[in-house]
mmCIF file of N, CA, C and O in Angstrom:
data_model
loop_
_atom_site.group_PDB
_atom_site.id
_atom_site.type_symbol
_atom_site.label_atom_id
_atom_site.label_comp_id
_atom_site.label_asym_id
_atom_site.label_seq_id
_atom_site.Cartn_x
_atom_site.Cartn_y
_atom_site.Cartn_z
ATOM 1 N N MET A 1 7.283 -8.707 -23.281
ATOM 2 C CA MET A 1 8.686 -8.697 -22.920
ATOM 3 C C MET A 1 9.008 -7.342 -21.996
ATOM 4 O O MET A 1 9.909 -6.919 -21.583
ATOM 5 N N SER A 2 7.760 -6.512 -22.119
ATOM 6 C CA SER A 2 8.008 -5.252 -20.922
ATOM 7 C C SER A 2 8.334 -5.647 -19.418
ATOM 8 O O SER A 2 8.719 -4.581 -18.692
ATOM 9 N N GLN A 3 7.687 -6.564 -19.107
ATOM 10 C CA GLN A 3 7.543 -6.936 -17.778
ATOM 11 C C GLN A 3 9.019 -7.499 -17.142
ATOM 12 O O GLN A 3 9.169 -8.124 -16.116
ATOM 13 N N ARG A 4 9.982 -7.775 -18.200
ATOM 14 C CA ARG A 4 11.259 -8.268 -17.657
ATOM 15 C C ARG A 4 11.957 -7.786 -16.686
ATOM 16 O O ARG A 4 11.814 -6.187 -16.597
ATOM 17 N N PRO A 5 12.623 -8.118 -15.656
ATOM 18 C CA PRO A 5 13.069 -9.768 -15.434
ATOM 19 C C PRO A 5 11.979 -10.135 -14.949
ATOM 20 O O PRO A 5 10.966 -9.464 -14.487
ATOM 21 N N CYS A 6 11.924 -11.635 -14.831
ATOM 22 C CA CYS A 6 11.209 -12.531 -13.559
ATOM 23 C C CYS A 6 12.285 -13.092 -13.073
ATOM 24 O O CYS A 6 13.108 -13.236 -13.379
ATOM 25 N N SER A 7 11.389 -13.941 -11.963
ATOM 26 C CA SER A 7 11.965 -14.960 -11.428
ATOM 27 C C SER A 7 11.362 -16.231 -11.515
ATOM 28 O O SER A 7 10.206 -16.648 -11.474
ATOM 29 N N VAL A 8 12.346 -17.252 -11.997
ATOM 30 C CA VAL A 8 11.814 -18.658 -11.769
ATOM 31 C C VAL A 8 12.340 -19.356 -11.012
ATOM 32 O O VAL A 8 13.659 -19.710 -11.020
ATOM 33 N N SER A 9 11.510 -20.235 -10.033
ATOM 34 C CA SER A 9 12.256 -20.974 -8.996
ATOM 35 C C SER A 9 13.181 -20.261 -8.067
ATOM 36 O O SER A 9 14.511 -20.811 -7.698
ATOM 37 N N ASP A 10 13.300 -19.136 -7.674
ATOM 38 C CA ASP A 10 14.322 -17.823 -7.366
ATOM 39 C C ASP A 10 15.412 -18.118 -8.147
ATOM 40 O O ASP A 10 16.354 -17.633 -7.478
ATOM 41 N N TYR A 11 15.165 -17.883 -9.091
ATOM 42 C CA TYR A 11 16.355 -17.714 -9.982
ATOM 43 C C TYR A 11 15.900 -16.495 -10.961
ATOM 44 O O TYR A 11 14.959 -16.255 -11.419
ATOM 45 N N HIS A 12 17.049 -15.779 -11.317
ATOM 46 C CA HIS A 12 16.721 -14.390 -12.218
ATOM 47 C C HIS A 12 16.690 -14.926 -13.828
ATOM 48 O O HIS A 12 17.318 -15.917 -14.101
ATOM 49 N N LEU A 13 15.654 -14.625 -14.114
ATOM 50 C CA LEU A 13 15.364 -14.958 -15.947
ATOM 51 C C LEU A 13 15.429 -13.943 -16.473
ATOM 52 O O LEU A 13 14.463 -12.844 -16.300
ATOM 53 N N SER A 14 16.322 -13.425 -17.563
ATOM 54 C CA SER A 14 16.362 -12.165 -18.071
ATOM 55 C C SER A 14 16.063 -12.674 -19.515
ATOM 56 O O SER A 14 16.794 -13.456 -20.402
ATOM 57 N N LEU A 15 15.238 -12.387 -20.648
ATOM 58 C CA LEU A 15 14.615 -12.500 -21.777
ATOM 59 C C LEU A 15 15.277 -11.420 -22.860
ATOM 60 O O LEU A 15 14.958 -10.316 -22.575
ATOM 61 N N GLN A 16 15.773 -11.679 -23.857
ATOM 62 C CA GLN A 16 15.825 -10.565 -24.921
ATOM 63 C C GLN A 16 15.047 -11.147 -26.039
ATOM 64 O O GLN A 16 14.980 -12.077 -26.710
ATOM 65 N N GLU A 17 14.876 -9.955 -26.989
ATOM 66 C CA GLU A 17 14.439 -9.865 -28.223
ATOM 67 C C GLU A 17 15.517 -10.656 -28.953
ATOM 68 O O GLU A 17 16.700 -10.330 -29.186
ATOM 69 N N TRP A 18 14.704 -11.702 -30.023
ATOM 70 C CA TRP A 18 16.089 -12.002 -30.945
ATOM 71 C C TRP A 18 15.074 -12.632 -32.117
ATOM 72 O O TRP A 18 14.131 -12.706 -32.156
ATOM 73 N N ASN A 19 16.106 -12.662 -33.064
ATOM 74 C CA ASN A 19 15.702 -13.344 -34.530
ATOM 75 C C ASN A 19 16.100 -13.921 -34.867
ATOM 76 O O ASN A 19 17.693 -13.915 -34.821
ATOM 77 N N GLU A 20 16.271 -14.937 -36.135
ATOM 78 C CA GLU A 20 16.760 -15.997 -36.663
ATOM 79 C C GLU A 20 18.002 -15.567 -37.256
ATOM 80 O O GLU A 20 19.368 -16.141 -37.687
ATOM 81 N N TYR A 21 18.296 -14.085 -37.904
ATOM 82 C CA TYR A 21 19.274 -13.889 -38.321
ATOM 83 C C TYR A 21 20.364 -13.145 -37.544
ATOM 84 O O TYR A 21 21.531 -12.644 -37.917
ATOM 85 N N VAL A 22 20.152 -12.788 -36.423
ATOM 86 C CA VAL A 22 21.168 -12.421 -35.605
ATOM 87 C C VAL A 22 21.931 -13.865 -34.627
ATOM 88 O O VAL A 22 21.632 -14.612 -34.191
ATOM 89 N N ASP A 23 23.100 -13.582 -34.494
ATOM 90 C CA ASP A 23 24.133 -14.505 -33.980
ATOM 91 C C ASP A 23 23.819 -14.413 -32.415
ATOM 92 O O ASP A 23 23.828 -13.378 -31.875
ATOM 93 N N ILE A 24 23.404 -15.484 -31.886
ATOM 94 C CA ILE A 24 23.323 -15.188 -30.217
ATOM 95 C C ILE A 24 24.229 -14.789 -29.368
ATOM 96 O O ILE A 24 23.909 -14.340 -28.529
ATOM 97 N N SER A 25 25.279 -14.925 -29.645
ATOM 98 C CA SER A 25 26.337 -14.339 -29.070
ATOM 99 C C SER A 25 26.476 -13.007 -29.334
ATOM 100 O O SER A 25 26.956 -12.301 -28.156
ATOM 101 N N ALA A 26 26.062 -12.091 -30.161
ATOM 102 C CA ALA A 26 25.698 -10.957 -29.968
ATOM 103 C C ALA A 26 24.648 -10.503 -29.024
ATOM 104 O O ALA A 26 24.876 -8.957 -29.307
ATOM 105 N N ILE A 27 23.733 -10.957 -28.908
ATOM 106 C CA ILE A 27 23.037 -10.423 -27.556
ATOM 107 C C ILE A 27 23.549 -10.240 -26.545
ATOM 108 O O ILE A 27 24.168 -10.897 -25.726
ATOM 109 N N ASP A 28 23.294 -9.084 -25.820
ATOM 110 C CA ASP A 28 24.033 -8.363 -24.615
ATOM 111 C C ASP A 28 22.819 -8.943 -23.532
ATOM 112 O O ASP A 28 22.000 -8.403 -23.554
ATOM 113 N N PHE A 29 23.249 -9.855 -22.351
ATOM 114 C CA PHE A 29 22.474 -10.231 -21.394
ATOM 115 C C PHE A 29 23.149 -9.494 -19.994
ATOM 116 O O PHE A 29 22.693 -9.709 -18.984
ATOM 117 N N ARG A 30 24.039 -8.688 -19.950
ATOM 118 C CA ARG A 30 24.748 -8.089 -19.195
ATOM 119 C C ARG A 30 23.985 -7.219 -18.464
ATOM 120 O O ARG A 30 24.103 -7.028 -16.941
ATOM 121 N N PHE A 31 23.083 -6.791 -18.736
ATOM 122 C CA PHE A 31 21.959 -5.911 -17.967
ATOM 123 C C PHE A 31 20.568 -6.286 -17.875
ATOM 124 O O PHE A 31 20.120 -6.628 -18.477
ATOM 125 N N SER A 32 20.339 -5.703 -16.318
ATOM 126 C CA SER A 32 18.767 -6.167 -15.978
ATOM 127 C C SER A 32 17.773 -4.675 -15.717
ATOM 128 O O SER A 32 18.431 -3.756 -15.102
ATOM 129 N N TYR A 33 16.726 -4.920 -15.641
ATOM 130 C CA TYR A 33 15.978 -3.556 -15.070
ATOM 131 C C TYR A 33 14.899 -4.172 -14.247
ATOM 132 O O TYR A 33 14.598 -5.375 -14.359
ATOM 133 N N PHE A 34 15.233 -3.078 -13.023
ATOM 134 C CA PHE A 34 14.528 -3.780 -11.796
ATOM 135 C C PHE A 34 13.794 -2.589 -11.394
ATOM 136 O O PHE A 34 14.165 -1.258 -11.168
ATOM 137 N N TRP A 35 12.241 -2.793 -10.796
ATOM 138 C CA TRP A 35 12.010 -1.747 -10.024
ATOM 139 C C TRP A 35 12.255 -1.721 -8.390
ATOM 140 O O TRP A 35 12.459 -2.947 -8.199
ATOM 141 N N VAL A 36 13.107 -1.010 -7.803
ATOM 142 C CA VAL A 36 13.190 -0.802 -6.466
ATOM 143 C C VAL A 36 12.758 0.055 -5.792
ATOM 144 O O VAL A 36 12.234 1.389 -5.898
ATOM 145 N N GLN A 37 11.995 -0.576 -4.476
ATOM 146 C CA GLN A 37 11.074 -0.200 -3.517
ATOM 147 C C GLN A 37 12.104 0.607 -2.495
ATOM 148 O O GLN A 37 13.041 0.105 -1.983
ATOM 149 N N LEU A 38 11.605 1.739 -2.378
ATOM 150 C CA LEU A 38 12.470 2.545 -1.074
ATOM 151 C C LEU A 38 11.644 2.846 0.161
ATOM 152 O O LEU A 38 10.684 3.817 -0.073
ATOM 153 N N HIS A 39 11.847 2.287 0.902
ATOM 154 C CA HIS A 39 11.253 2.179 2.296
ATOM 155 C C HIS A 39 11.579 3.051 3.324
ATOM 156 O O HIS A 39 12.912 3.352 3.372
ATOM 157 N N ASN A 40 11.038 3.120 4.297
ATOM 158 C CA ASN A 40 11.307 3.976 5.711
ATOM 159 C C ASN A 40 11.857 5.500 5.423
ATOM 160 O O ASN A 40 12.748 5.423 6.344
ATOM 161 N N LEU A 41 11.620 6.123 4.291
ATOM 162 C CA LEU A 41 12.102 7.244 4.374
ATOM 163 C C LEU A 41 11.009 8.314 5.173
ATOM 164 O O LEU A 41 9.812 7.783 5.114
ATOM 165 N N PRO A 42 11.685 9.293 5.768
ATOM 166 C CA PRO A 42 10.578 10.245 6.580
ATOM 167 C C PRO A 42 9.460 10.620 5.239
ATOM 168 O O PRO A 42 9.822 10.944 4.083
ATOM 169 N N TRP A 43 8.183 11.194 5.979
ATOM 170 C CA TRP A 43 7.231 11.790 4.820
ATOM 171 C C TRP A 43 7.806 12.937 4.238
ATOM 172 O O TRP A 43 7.832 12.920 3.238
ATOM 173 N N SER A 44 8.413 13.577 4.887
ATOM 174 C CA SER A 44 8.872 14.812 4.026
ATOM 175 C C SER A 44 9.938 14.621 3.286
ATOM 176 O O SER A 44 10.441 15.320 1.702
ATOM 177 N N CYS A 45 10.276 13.348 2.877
ATOM 178 C CA CYS A 45 11.607 13.000 2.022
ATOM 179 C C CYS A 45 10.819 12.154 0.656
ATOM 180 O O CYS A 45 11.763 11.609 0.173
ATOM 181 N N LEU A 46 9.626 12.050 0.840
ATOM 182 C CA LEU A 46 8.851 11.301 -0.086
ATOM 183 C C LEU A 46 8.999 12.311 -1.577
ATOM 184 O O LEU A 46 7.943 12.370 -1.813
ATOM 185 N N LEU A 47 9.847 12.228 -2.032
ATOM 186 C CA LEU A 47 10.011 13.035 -3.560
ATOM 187 C C LEU A 47 10.505 12.241 -4.741
ATOM 188 O O LEU A 47 11.657 11.701 -4.134
ATOM 189 N N ILE A 48 10.146 12.373 -5.823
ATOM 190 C CA ILE A 48 10.744 12.419 -6.900
ATOM 191 C C ILE A 48 12.265 12.415 -6.985
ATOM 192 O O ILE A 48 13.123 11.421 -7.562
ATOM 193 N N GLU A 49 12.848 13.450 -6.413
ATOM 194 C CA GLU A 49 14.306 14.251 -6.599
ATOM 195 C C GLU A 49 14.971 12.950 -5.767
ATOM 196 O O GLU A 49 16.062 12.471 -6.444
ATOM 197 N N ASN A 50 14.211 12.638 -4.513
ATOM 198 C CA ASN A 50 15.330 11.560 -3.676
ATOM 199 C C ASN A 50 14.759 10.092 -4.329
ATOM 200 O O ASN A 50 15.971 9.564 -4.237
ATOM 201 N N ALA A 51 14.061 10.089 -5.074
ATOM 202 C CA ALA A 51 14.255 8.531 -5.526
ATOM 203 C C ALA A 51 15.153 8.493 -7.112
ATOM 204 O O ALA A 51 16.135 7.441 -6.835
ATOM 205 N N LEU A 52 15.124 9.516 -7.713
ATOM 206 C CA LEU A 52 16.460 9.732 -8.466
ATOM 207 C C LEU A 52 17.592 9.419 -8.096
ATOM 208 O O LEU A 52 18.371 9.122 -8.187
ATOM 209 N N LYS A 53 17.834 10.396 -6.935
ATOM 210 C CA LYS A 53 19.156 10.405 -6.279
ATOM 211 C C LYS A 53 19.532 9.154 -5.898
ATOM 212 O O LYS A 53 21.150 8.432 -5.971
ATOM 213 N N ILE A 54 18.354 8.430 -5.150
ATOM 214 C CA ILE A 54 18.828 7.121 -4.340
ATOM 215 C C ILE A 54 19.143 6.218 -5.797
ATOM 216 O O ILE A 54 19.819 5.325 -5.569
ATOM 217 N N GLY A 55 18.358 6.111 -6.419
ATOM 218 C CA GLY A 55 18.246 4.915 -7.761
ATOM 219 C C GLY A 55 19.556 5.408 -8.547
ATOM 220 O O GLY A 55 20.151 4.236 -8.936
ATOM 221 N N SER A 56 20.050 6.329 -8.652
ATOM 222 C CA SER A 56 21.379 6.704 -9.325
ATOM 223 C C SER A 56 22.712 5.884 -8.562
ATOM 224 O O SER A 56 23.761 5.540 -9.326
ATOM 225 N N LEU A 57 22.313 5.584 -7.352
ATOM 226 C CA LEU A 57 23.789 5.006 -6.701
ATOM 227 C C LEU A 57 23.648 3.699 -6.900
ATOM 228 O O LEU A 57 24.736 2.885 -6.739
ATOM 229 N N LEU A 58 22.374 3.132 -7.012
ATOM 230 C CA LEU A 58 22.370 1.711 -7.605
ATOM 231 C C LEU A 58 22.782 1.691 -9.266
ATOM 232 O O LEU A 58 23.370 0.817 -9.452
ATOM 233 N N GLY A 59 22.444 2.466 -9.903
ATOM 234 C CA GLY A 59 22.596 2.250 -11.459
ATOM 235 C C GLY A 59 22.363 3.293 -12.568
ATOM 236 O O GLY A 59 21.724 4.246 -11.772
ATOM 237 N N GLU A 60 21.868 2.691 -13.558
ATOM 238 C CA GLU A 60 21.437 4.189 -14.523
ATOM 239 C C GLU A 60 19.617 4.120 -14.379
ATOM 240 O O GLU A 60 19.202 3.211 -14.414
ATOM 241 N N VAL A 61 19.278 5.262 -13.951
ATOM 242 C CA VAL A 61 17.865 5.575 -13.645
ATOM 243 C C VAL A 61 16.816 5.690 -14.898
ATOM 244 O O VAL A 61 17.107 6.158 -15.860
ATOM 245 N N LEU A 62 15.992 4.750 -14.806
ATOM 246 C CA LEU A 62 15.124 4.664 -15.798
ATOM 247 C C LEU A 62 13.950 5.390 -16.169
ATOM 248 O O LEU A 62 13.003 5.948 -16.926
ATOM 249 N N GLY A 63 13.667 5.824 -14.798
ATOM 250 C CA GLY A 63 12.192 6.371 -14.271
ATOM 251 C C GLY A 63 12.015 6.104 -12.912
ATOM 252 O O GLY A 63 12.645 5.346 -12.098
ATOM 253 N N SER A 64 10.763 6.514 -12.674
ATOM 254 C CA SER A 64 10.142 6.525 -11.142
ATOM 255 C C SER A 64 8.415 6.537 -11.345
ATOM 256 O O SER A 64 8.262 6.962 -12.409
ATOM 257 N N ASP A 65 8.077 6.149 -10.285
ATOM 258 C CA ASP A 65 6.427 6.171 -10.154
ATOM 259 C C ASP A 65 6.379 7.632 -9.753
ATOM 260 O O ASP A 65 6.663 8.408 -8.879
ATOM 261 N N ASP A 66 5.174 7.865 -9.905
ATOM 262 C CA ASP A 66 4.009 9.325 -9.274
ATOM 263 C C ASP A 66 4.286 9.082 -7.912
ATOM 264 O O ASP A 66 4.063 8.201 -7.287
ATOM 265 N N VAL A 67 4.124 10.359 -7.809
ATOM 266 C CA VAL A 67 5.046 10.430 -6.075
ATOM 267 C C VAL A 67 3.927 11.285 -5.666
ATOM 268 O O VAL A 67 3.672 11.969 -4.827
ATOM 269 N N SER A 68 2.577 11.485 -6.096
ATOM 270 C CA SER A 68 1.660 12.335 -5.673
ATOM 271 C C SER A 68 0.893 11.678 -4.309
ATOM 272 O O SER A 68 1.243 10.820 -4.130
ATOM 273 N N GLU A 69 0.225 12.978 -3.840
ATOM 274 C CA GLU A 69 -0.139 12.686 -2.507
ATOM 275 C C GLU A 69 -0.909 11.414 -2.011
ATOM 276 O O GLU A 69 -0.777 10.681 -1.543
ATOM 277 N N GLU A 70 -1.707 11.441 -3.234
ATOM 278 C CA GLU A 70 -2.584 10.119 -3.381
ATOM 279 C C GLU A 70 -2.323 8.746 -3.348
ATOM 280 O O GLU A 70 -2.609 7.875 -2.911
ATOM 281 N N ARG A 71 -1.063 8.540 -4.013
ATOM 282 C CA ARG A 71 -0.726 7.688 -4.155
ATOM 283 C C ARG A 71 0.329 7.012 -3.124
ATOM 284 O O ARG A 71 0.069 5.866 -2.486
ATOM 285 N N LEU A 72 0.785 8.122 -2.447
ATOM 286 C CA LEU A 72 1.571 7.943 -1.234
ATOM 287 C C LEU A 72 0.892 7.192 0.047
ATOM 288 O O LEU A 72 1.291 6.590 0.776
ATOM 289 N N LEU A 73 0.035 7.896 -0.041
ATOM 290 C CA LEU A 73 -1.103 7.727 1.323
ATOM 291 C C LEU A 73 -1.238 6.300 1.384
ATOM 292 O O LEU A 73 -1.307 5.422 2.240
ATOM 293 N N GLY A 74 -1.451 5.327 0.470
ATOM 294 C CA GLY A 74 -1.836 4.096 -0.038
ATOM 295 C C GLY A 74 -0.414 3.261 0.386
ATOM 296 O O GLY A 74 -0.484 1.678 0.832
ATOM 297 N N HIS A 75 0.614 3.480 -0.156
ATOM 298 C CA HIS A 75 1.816 2.904 0.254
ATOM 299 C C HIS A 75 2.822 3.132 1.099
ATOM 300 O O HIS A 75 3.595 2.354 1.554
ATOM 301 N N ARG A 76 3.447 4.791 0.639
ATOM 302 C CA ARG A 76 4.373 5.153 1.752
ATOM 303 C C ARG A 76 5.698 4.484 1.343
ATOM 304 O O ARG A 76 6.428 4.332 2.130
ATOM 305 N N PHE A 77 6.121 4.789 0.239
ATOM 306 C CA PHE A 77 7.312 4.214 0.032
ATOM 307 C C PHE A 77 7.505 4.687 -1.827
ATOM 308 O O PHE A 77 6.251 4.836 -2.358
ATOM 309 N N LEU A 78 8.627 4.738 -2.050
ATOM 310 C CA LEU A 78 9.072 5.284 -3.601
ATOM 311 C C LEU A 78 9.259 4.252 -4.296
ATOM 312 O O LEU A 78 10.133 3.216 -3.496
ATOM 313 N N ARG A 79 9.035 4.224 -5.787
ATOM 314 C CA ARG A 79 9.600 3.111 -6.516
ATOM 315 C C ARG A 79 10.198 3.877 -7.817
ATOM 316 O O ARG A 79 10.115 4.850 -8.110
ATOM 317 N N VAL A 80 11.508 3.180 -7.923
ATOM 318 C CA VAL A 80 12.578 3.782 -9.385
ATOM 319 C C VAL A 80 12.982 2.669 -9.602
ATOM 320 O O VAL A 80 13.181 1.897 -9.367
ATOM 321 N N ARG A 81 12.795 2.762 -11.503
ATOM 322 C CA ARG A 81 13.210 1.267 -12.096
ATOM 323 C C ARG A 81 14.929 2.354 -12.598
ATOM 324 O O ARG A 81 15.444 3.073 -12.970
ATOM 325 N N VAL A 82 15.388 0.848 -12.196
ATOM 326 C CA VAL A 82 16.940 1.391 -12.491
ATOM 327 C C VAL A 82 17.761 0.134 -13.375
ATOM 328 O O VAL A 82 16.685 -0.882 -13.268
ATOM 329 N N MET A 83 18.915 0.107 -14.214
ATOM 330 C CA MET A 83 19.244 -0.535 -15.289
ATOM 331 C C MET A 83 20.642 -1.362 -14.268
ATOM 332 O O MET A 83 21.448 -0.386 -13.920
ATOM 333 N N LEU A 84 20.751 -2.602 -14.015
ATOM 334 C CA LEU A 84 21.907 -2.874 -13.214
ATOM 335 C C LEU A 84 22.560 -3.959 -13.956
ATOM 336 O O LEU A 84 22.361 -4.748 -14.881
ATOM 337 N N ASN A 85 24.023 -3.897 -14.001
ATOM 338 C CA ASN A 85 24.805 -4.733 -14.529
ATOM 339 C C ASN A 85 25.138 -5.974 -13.989
ATOM 340 O O ASN A 85 25.462 -5.898 -12.645
#
């Protein structure tokens, strides 16, 4: 479940861990986690600080990709993981 959420037939599918002793109505489905790609930033702006700032405008920031020069040479975008309501 660490790879959640996913899409099935263009619909968002959010799975939550559950056991038989927990009432299904007690499980919180209001939040989902997404990797957001940040494209078309100038080369000099491809910094983790910018990824975190932009991500915080969307929701709670949970992390960011490595922004090493070796990785950026192949991709030229930043990724930030955010929790959205």
